[in-house]
Short mmCIF file of C-alpha atoms and ligand atoms in Angstrom, two decimals:
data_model
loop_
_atom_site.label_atom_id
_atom_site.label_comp_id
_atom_site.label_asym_id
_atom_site.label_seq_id
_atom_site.Cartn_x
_atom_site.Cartn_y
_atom_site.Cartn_z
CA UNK A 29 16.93 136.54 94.85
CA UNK A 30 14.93 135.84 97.92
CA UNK A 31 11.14 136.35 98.94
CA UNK A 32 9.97 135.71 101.96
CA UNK A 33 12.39 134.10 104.84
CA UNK A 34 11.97 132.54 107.77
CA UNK A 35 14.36 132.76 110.81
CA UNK A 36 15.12 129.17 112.06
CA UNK A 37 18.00 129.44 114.61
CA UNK A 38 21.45 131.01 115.35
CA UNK A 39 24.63 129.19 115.49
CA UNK A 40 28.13 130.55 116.40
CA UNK A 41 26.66 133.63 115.60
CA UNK A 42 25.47 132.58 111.89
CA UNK A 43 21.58 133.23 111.50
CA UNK A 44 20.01 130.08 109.40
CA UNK A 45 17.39 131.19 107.23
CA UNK A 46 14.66 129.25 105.16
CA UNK A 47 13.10 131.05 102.03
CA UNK A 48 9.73 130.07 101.38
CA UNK A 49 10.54 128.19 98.14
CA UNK A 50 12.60 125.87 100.09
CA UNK A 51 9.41 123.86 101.48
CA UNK A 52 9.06 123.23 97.74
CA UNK A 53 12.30 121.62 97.79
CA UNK A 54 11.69 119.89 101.66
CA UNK A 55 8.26 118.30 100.05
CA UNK A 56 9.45 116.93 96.76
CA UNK A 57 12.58 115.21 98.90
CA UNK A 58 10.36 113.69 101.15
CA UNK A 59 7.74 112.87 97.97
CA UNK A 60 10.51 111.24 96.28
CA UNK A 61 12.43 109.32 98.76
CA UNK A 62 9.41 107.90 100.45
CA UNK A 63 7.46 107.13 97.09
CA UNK A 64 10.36 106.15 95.05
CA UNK A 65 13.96 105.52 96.38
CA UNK A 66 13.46 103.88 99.55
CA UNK A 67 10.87 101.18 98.35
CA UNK A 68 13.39 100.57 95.40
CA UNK A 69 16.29 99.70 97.62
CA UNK A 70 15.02 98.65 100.46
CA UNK A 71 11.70 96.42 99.86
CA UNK A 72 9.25 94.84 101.55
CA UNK A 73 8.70 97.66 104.39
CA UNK A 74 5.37 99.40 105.95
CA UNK A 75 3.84 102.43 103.99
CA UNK A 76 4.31 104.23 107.23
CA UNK A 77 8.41 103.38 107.06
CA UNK A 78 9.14 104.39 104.03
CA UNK A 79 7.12 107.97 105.03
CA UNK A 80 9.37 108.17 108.05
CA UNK A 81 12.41 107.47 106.32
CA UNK A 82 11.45 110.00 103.64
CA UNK A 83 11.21 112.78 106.59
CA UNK A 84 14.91 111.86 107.40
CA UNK A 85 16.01 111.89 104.96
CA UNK A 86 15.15 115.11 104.33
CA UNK A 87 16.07 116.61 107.27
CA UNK A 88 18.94 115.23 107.23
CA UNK A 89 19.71 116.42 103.50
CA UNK A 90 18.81 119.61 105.40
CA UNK A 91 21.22 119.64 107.81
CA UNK A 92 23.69 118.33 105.60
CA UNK A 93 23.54 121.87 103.42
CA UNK A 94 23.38 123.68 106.55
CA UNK A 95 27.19 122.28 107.40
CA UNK A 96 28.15 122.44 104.39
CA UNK A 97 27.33 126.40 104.40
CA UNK A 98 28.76 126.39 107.76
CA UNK A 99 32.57 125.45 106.84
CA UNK A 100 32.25 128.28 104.02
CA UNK A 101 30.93 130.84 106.83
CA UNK A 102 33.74 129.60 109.32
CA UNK A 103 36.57 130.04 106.48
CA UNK A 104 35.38 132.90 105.75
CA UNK A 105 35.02 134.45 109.36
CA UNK A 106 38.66 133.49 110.32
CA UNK A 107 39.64 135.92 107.25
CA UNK A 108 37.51 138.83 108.38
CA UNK A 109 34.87 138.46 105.98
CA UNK A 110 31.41 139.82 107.17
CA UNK A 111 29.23 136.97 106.96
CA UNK A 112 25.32 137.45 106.95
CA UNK A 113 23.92 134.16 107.63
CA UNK A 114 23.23 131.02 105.58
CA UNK A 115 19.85 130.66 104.12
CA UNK A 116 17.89 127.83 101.99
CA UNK A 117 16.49 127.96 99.57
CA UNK A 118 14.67 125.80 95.98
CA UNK A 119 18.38 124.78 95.06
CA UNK A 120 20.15 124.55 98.31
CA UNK A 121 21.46 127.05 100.54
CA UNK A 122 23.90 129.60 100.28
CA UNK A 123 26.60 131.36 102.79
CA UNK A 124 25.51 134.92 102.12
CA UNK A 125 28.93 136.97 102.17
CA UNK A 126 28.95 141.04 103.00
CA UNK A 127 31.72 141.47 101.05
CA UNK A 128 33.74 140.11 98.28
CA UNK A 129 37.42 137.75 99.44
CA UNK A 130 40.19 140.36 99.79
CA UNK A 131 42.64 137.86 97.79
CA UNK A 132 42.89 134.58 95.45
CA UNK A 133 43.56 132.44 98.58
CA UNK A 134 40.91 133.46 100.85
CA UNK A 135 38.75 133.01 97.98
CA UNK A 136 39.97 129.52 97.20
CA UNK A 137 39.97 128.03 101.01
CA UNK A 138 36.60 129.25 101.82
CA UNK A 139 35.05 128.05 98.36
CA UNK A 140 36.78 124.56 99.06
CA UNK A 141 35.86 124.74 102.50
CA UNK A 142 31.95 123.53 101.81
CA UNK A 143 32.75 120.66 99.19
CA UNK A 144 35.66 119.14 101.46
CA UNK A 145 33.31 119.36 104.62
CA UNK A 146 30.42 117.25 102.40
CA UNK A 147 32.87 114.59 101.17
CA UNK A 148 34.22 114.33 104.69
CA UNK A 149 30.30 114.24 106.23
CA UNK A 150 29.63 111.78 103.21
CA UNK A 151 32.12 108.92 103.84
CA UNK A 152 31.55 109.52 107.52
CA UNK A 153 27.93 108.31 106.73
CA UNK A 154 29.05 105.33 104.16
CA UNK A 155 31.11 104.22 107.10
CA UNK A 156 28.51 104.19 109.49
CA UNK A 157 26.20 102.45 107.04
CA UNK A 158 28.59 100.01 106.64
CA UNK A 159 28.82 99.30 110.37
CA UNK A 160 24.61 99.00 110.67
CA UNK A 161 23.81 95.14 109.82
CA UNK A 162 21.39 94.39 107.30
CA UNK A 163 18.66 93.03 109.48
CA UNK A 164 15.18 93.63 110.02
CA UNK A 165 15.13 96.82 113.28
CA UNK A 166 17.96 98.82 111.78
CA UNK A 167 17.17 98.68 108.27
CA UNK A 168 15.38 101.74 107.74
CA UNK A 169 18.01 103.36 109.77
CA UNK A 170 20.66 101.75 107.71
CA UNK A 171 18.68 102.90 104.37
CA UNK A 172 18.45 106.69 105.49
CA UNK A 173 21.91 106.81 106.24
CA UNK A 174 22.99 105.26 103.15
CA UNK A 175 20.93 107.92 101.50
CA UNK A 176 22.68 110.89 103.23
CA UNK A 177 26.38 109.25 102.55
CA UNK A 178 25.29 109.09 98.41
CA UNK A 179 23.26 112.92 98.82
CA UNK A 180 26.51 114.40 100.45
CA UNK A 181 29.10 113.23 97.73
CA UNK A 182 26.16 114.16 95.11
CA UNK A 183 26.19 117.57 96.91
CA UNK A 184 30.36 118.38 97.05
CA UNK A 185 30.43 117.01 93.30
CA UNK A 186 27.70 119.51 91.95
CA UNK A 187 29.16 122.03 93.54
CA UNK A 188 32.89 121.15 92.56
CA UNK A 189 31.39 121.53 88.76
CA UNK A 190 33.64 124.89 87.63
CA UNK A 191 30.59 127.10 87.66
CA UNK A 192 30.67 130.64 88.80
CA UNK A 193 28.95 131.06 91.30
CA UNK A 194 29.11 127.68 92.78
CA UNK A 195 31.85 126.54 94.76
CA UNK A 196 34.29 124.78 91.63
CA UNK A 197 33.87 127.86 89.63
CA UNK A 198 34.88 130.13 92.69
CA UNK A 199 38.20 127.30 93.09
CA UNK A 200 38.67 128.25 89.10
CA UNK A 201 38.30 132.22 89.53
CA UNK A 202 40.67 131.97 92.61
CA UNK A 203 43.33 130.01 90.27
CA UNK A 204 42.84 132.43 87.37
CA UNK A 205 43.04 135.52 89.83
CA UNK A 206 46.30 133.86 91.47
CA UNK A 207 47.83 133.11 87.94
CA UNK A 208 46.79 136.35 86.23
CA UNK A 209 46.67 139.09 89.26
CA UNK A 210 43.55 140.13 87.61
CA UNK A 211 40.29 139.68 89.01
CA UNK A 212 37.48 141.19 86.83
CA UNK A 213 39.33 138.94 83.87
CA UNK A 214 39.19 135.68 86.28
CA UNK A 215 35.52 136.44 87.29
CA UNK A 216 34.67 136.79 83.74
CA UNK A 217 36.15 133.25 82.99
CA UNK A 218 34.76 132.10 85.85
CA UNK A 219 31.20 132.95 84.46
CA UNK A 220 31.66 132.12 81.18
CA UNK A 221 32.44 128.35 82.21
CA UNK A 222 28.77 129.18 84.49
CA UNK A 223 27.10 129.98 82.00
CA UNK A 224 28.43 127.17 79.81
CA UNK A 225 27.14 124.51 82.41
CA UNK A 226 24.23 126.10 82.96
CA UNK A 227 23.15 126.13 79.46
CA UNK A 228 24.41 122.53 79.56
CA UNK A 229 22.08 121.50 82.12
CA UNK A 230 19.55 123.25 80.61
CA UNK A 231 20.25 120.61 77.24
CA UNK A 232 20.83 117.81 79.19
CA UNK A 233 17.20 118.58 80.89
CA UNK A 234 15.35 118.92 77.96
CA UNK A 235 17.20 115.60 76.33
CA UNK A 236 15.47 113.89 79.50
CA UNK A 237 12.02 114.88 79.14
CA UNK A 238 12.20 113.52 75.60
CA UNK A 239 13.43 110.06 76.58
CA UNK A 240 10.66 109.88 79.07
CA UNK A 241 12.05 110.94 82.53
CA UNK A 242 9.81 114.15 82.72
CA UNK A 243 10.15 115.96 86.68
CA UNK A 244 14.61 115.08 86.69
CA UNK A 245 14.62 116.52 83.06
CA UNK A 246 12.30 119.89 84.27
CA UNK A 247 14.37 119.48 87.44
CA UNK A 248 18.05 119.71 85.25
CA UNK A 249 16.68 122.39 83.42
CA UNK A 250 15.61 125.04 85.86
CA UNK A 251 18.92 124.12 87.74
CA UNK A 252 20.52 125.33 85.00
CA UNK A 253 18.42 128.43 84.03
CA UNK A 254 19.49 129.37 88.06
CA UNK A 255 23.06 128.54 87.25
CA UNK A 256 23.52 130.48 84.24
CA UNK A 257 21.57 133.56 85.69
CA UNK A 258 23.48 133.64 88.69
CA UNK A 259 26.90 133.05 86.88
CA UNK A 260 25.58 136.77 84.67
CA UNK A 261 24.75 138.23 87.93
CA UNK A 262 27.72 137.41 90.06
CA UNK A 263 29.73 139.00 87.29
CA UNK A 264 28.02 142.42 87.39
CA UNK A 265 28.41 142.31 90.64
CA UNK A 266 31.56 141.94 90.64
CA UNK A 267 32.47 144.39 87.99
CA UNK A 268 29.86 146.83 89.92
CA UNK A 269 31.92 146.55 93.32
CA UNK A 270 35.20 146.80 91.90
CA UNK A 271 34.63 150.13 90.04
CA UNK A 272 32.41 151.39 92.76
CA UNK A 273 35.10 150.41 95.64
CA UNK A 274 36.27 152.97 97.46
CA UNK A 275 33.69 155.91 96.36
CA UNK A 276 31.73 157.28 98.53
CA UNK A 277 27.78 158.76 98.57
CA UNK A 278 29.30 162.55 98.57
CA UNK A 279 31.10 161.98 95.20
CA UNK A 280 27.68 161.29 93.38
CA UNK A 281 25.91 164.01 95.27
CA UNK A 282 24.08 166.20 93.84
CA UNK A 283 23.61 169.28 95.73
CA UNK A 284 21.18 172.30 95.90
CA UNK A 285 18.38 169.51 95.85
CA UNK A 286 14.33 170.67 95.70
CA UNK A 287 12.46 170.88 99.10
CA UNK A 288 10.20 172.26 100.34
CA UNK A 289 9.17 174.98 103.08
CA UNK A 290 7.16 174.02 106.07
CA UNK A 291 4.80 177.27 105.82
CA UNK A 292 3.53 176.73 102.64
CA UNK A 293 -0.54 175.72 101.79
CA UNK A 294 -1.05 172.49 100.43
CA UNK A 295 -2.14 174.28 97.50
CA UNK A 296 0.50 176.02 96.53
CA UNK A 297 2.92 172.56 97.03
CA UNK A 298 1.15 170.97 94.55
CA UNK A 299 0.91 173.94 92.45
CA UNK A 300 5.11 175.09 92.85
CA UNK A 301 6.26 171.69 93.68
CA UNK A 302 4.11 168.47 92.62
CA UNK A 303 3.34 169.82 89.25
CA UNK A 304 6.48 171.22 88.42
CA UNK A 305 9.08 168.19 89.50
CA UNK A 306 6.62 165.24 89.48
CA UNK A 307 8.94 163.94 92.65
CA UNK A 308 7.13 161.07 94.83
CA UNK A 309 8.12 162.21 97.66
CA UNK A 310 9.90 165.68 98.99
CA UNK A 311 12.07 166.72 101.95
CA UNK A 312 10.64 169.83 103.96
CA UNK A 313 13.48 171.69 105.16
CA UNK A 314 13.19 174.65 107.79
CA UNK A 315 16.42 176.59 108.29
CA UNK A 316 18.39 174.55 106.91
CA UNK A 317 17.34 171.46 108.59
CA UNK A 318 15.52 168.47 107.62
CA UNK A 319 12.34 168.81 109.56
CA UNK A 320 10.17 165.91 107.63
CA UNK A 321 9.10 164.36 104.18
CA UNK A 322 5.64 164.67 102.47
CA UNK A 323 4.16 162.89 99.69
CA UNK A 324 1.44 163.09 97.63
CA UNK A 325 -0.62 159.93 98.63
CA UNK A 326 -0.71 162.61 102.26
CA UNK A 327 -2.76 165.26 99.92
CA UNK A 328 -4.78 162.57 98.81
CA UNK A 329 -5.84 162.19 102.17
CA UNK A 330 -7.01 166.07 102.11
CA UNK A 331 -10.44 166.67 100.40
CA UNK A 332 -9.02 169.57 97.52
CA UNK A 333 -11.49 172.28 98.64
CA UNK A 334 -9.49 172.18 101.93
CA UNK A 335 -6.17 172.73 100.38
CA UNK A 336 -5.54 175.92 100.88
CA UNK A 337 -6.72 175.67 104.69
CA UNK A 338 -3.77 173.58 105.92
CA UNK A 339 0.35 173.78 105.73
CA UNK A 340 3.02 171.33 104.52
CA UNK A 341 3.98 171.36 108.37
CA UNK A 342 0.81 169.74 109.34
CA UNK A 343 0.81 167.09 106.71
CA UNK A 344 4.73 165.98 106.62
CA UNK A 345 5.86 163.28 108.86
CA UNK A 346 9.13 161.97 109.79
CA UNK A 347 11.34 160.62 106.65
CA UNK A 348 11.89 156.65 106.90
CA UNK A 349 15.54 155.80 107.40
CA UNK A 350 15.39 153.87 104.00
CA UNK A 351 15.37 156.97 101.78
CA UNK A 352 17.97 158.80 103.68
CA UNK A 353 21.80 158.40 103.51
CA UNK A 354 25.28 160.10 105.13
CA UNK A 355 27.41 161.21 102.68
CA UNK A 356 30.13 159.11 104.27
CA UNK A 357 28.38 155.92 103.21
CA UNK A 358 29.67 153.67 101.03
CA UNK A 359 28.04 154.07 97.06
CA UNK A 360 27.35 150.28 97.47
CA UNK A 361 25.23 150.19 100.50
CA UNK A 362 23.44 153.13 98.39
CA UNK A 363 22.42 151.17 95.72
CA UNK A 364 21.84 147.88 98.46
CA UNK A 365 19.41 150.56 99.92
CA UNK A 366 17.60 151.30 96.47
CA UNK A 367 17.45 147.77 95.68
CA UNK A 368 15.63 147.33 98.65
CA UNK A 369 13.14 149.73 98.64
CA UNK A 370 12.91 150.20 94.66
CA UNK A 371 13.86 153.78 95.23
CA UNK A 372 15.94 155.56 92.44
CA UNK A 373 17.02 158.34 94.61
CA UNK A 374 18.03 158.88 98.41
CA UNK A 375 18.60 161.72 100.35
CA UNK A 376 21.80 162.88 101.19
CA UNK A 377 21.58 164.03 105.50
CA UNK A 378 24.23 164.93 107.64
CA UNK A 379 23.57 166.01 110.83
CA UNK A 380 19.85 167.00 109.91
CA UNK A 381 20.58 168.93 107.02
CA UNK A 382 19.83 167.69 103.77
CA UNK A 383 23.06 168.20 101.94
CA UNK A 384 21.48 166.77 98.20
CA UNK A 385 20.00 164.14 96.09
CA UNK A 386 21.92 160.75 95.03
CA UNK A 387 20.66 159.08 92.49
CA UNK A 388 20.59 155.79 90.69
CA UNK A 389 20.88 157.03 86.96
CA UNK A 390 24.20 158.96 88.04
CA UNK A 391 25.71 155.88 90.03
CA UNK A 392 25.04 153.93 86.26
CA UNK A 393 26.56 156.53 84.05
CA UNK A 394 29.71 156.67 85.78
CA UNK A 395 29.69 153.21 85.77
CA UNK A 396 28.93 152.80 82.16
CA UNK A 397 31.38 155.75 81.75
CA UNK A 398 34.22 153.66 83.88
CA UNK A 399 33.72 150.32 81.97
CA UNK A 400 33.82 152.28 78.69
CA UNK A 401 37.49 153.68 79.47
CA UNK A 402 38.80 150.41 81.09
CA UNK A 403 37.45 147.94 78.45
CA UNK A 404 40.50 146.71 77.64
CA UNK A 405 42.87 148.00 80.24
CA UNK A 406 43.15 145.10 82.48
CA UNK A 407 41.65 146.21 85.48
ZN1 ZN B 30 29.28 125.44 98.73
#
């Protein structure tokens, strides 16, 4: 979902990330509040004002996210649920869990967590506001916090909306898991109803361009392209971590894998080995153990007439930790690894000796074999 992120700062042990799209986001906040809703409301102030205002007003929408993904981190944390970090992003942040909530409850306090903290952090602002007199030194101060008191309740009540994944459709998942003790069936609801407002937004959006209001209507719509993607995602997800809990790497390993000996020319590698398998990359084992990896970009590097003059010692360097994998591991972390590194297979080592091959096609067939069987068995 992310490209490239930026580490801002750590608090209470919660990295804060921004992805690069998010200065998208910071710019047309700004844009907009500066150029548009500050001079409406509040008239008759400097250029320079309204640009300063527009800053924070941003920043503060920033930090306003930022808290509101802090509440669902804390929640979470006092149930024992690995958090990553919280990181922004085009459409806000998100509170980027390791793991899915063990039950219906955890699941609804830490998704009501955020929304309550925004409504609280919203009429906090109004009051203040209301405090700040209308007069000529405080006004822009008075405008931008007026502006973060509206943006807060703005920000709990699109995320209340009963969308999977966003907060109200996590509150509906947890009710249908309570009610139904059944929680592929309640995330399945849950994204229906996602996709539903998504698809919604997406109308709603393309109604607005055609009466005229042209950046909120592209705005609505690519809103809810995200929402109904993620609500599709979330929902494999889901299904993919509940049939894959439990099982480790060494059930889907395949063993007696190809490698290849150190002693070997060049030459004959590609002959017996490149050739035959068409692998990217192969393990060199020696006795047993894993002694290195070689791939073919390396021969590339050696002019063909001299094939025959060097080993696959000489040419094999160490293999990178991101193709290799204990068969103790979890199947998830697996296919986090592949999804990473756009690898299809990994490496099964254990104590230096390369045990077999895990692959992604066998991971999906069992899963496609599972979902096949349980269908319509509940869970
Ligand atoms: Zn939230």
């Amino acid at each position: 979902m992310f490209g490239n992120r930026i580490t801002l700062f750590k608090l209470f042990g919660f990295e804060v990330k921004i992805d690069i799209s998010w200065l998208i986001l910071a710019v047309l906040i700004t844009f907009t509040l500066a150029r548009g809703f500050f001079p409406h409301y509040y008239k008759g102030l400097p250029l320079l004002t309204y640009w300063w205002m527009g800053l924070s007003g941003a920043l503060g929408f920033f930090a306003s996210i930022i808290f509101h993904e802090f509440w669902h981190s804390f929640v979470a944390r006092r149930y024992g649920l690995p958090m990553k970090g919280i990181t922004l992003f085009i459409f806000g942040g998100v509170a980027e869990m390791g793991d899915e909530p063990p039950n219906a409850k955890t699941e609804f306090l830490m998704a009501i967590a955020g929304p309550l903290s925004s409504i609280f952090l919203g009429f906090g602002f109004f009051g203040i506001n209301l405090l700040i007199p209308r007069s000529d030194p405080l006004l822009p101060m008075k405008g931008v916090i007026g502006y973060l008191a509206y943006i807060n309740l703005i920000l709990a009540a699109f995320n209340l909306l009963p969308a999977f994944p966003l907060d109200g459709g996590r509150i509906l998942r947890s009710a249908i898991w309570k009610w139904t003790d059944n929680i592929r069936w309640a995330t399945r609801v849950a994204s229906w109803t996602g996709s539903f407002f998504g698809i919604a937004l997406m109308i709603l959006g393309i109604l607005s361009i055609f009466q005229g209001n042209f950046i909120g209507g592209i705005w609505f719509f690519v809103i809810g392209m995200f929402v109904k993607n993620a609500a599709q995602i979330s929902y494999q997800q889901v299904l993919l971590r509940n049939v894959l809990a439990g099982k480790r790497v060494g059930y889907f390993t395949k063993l007696d894998p190809v490698f290849v000996p150190p002693s070997i020319s060049i030459e004959q590698f590609v002959e017996e080995y490149f050739y035959k398998y068409h692998f990217k990359m192969f393990p060199v084992v020696e006795d047993t153990n894993i002694v290195g990896c070689i791939n073919i970009a390396q021969v590339k590097n050696i002019p063909r007439n001299e094939w025959n003059q060097h080993t696959v010692r000489e040419l094999a360097k160490k293999c990178l930790p991101e193709n290799t994998i204990s068969p103790e591991a979890d199947t998830l972390k697996a296919l986090s690894l592949m999804k990473q590194n756009g690898n299809t297979k990994l490496m099964v080592v254990e104590d230096r000796k390369l045990i077999g091959i895990i692959t992604l096609k066998d991971i999906l067939q069992y899963f496609s074999a599972r979902m096949d069987l349980e269908e319509y068995s509940g869970k």
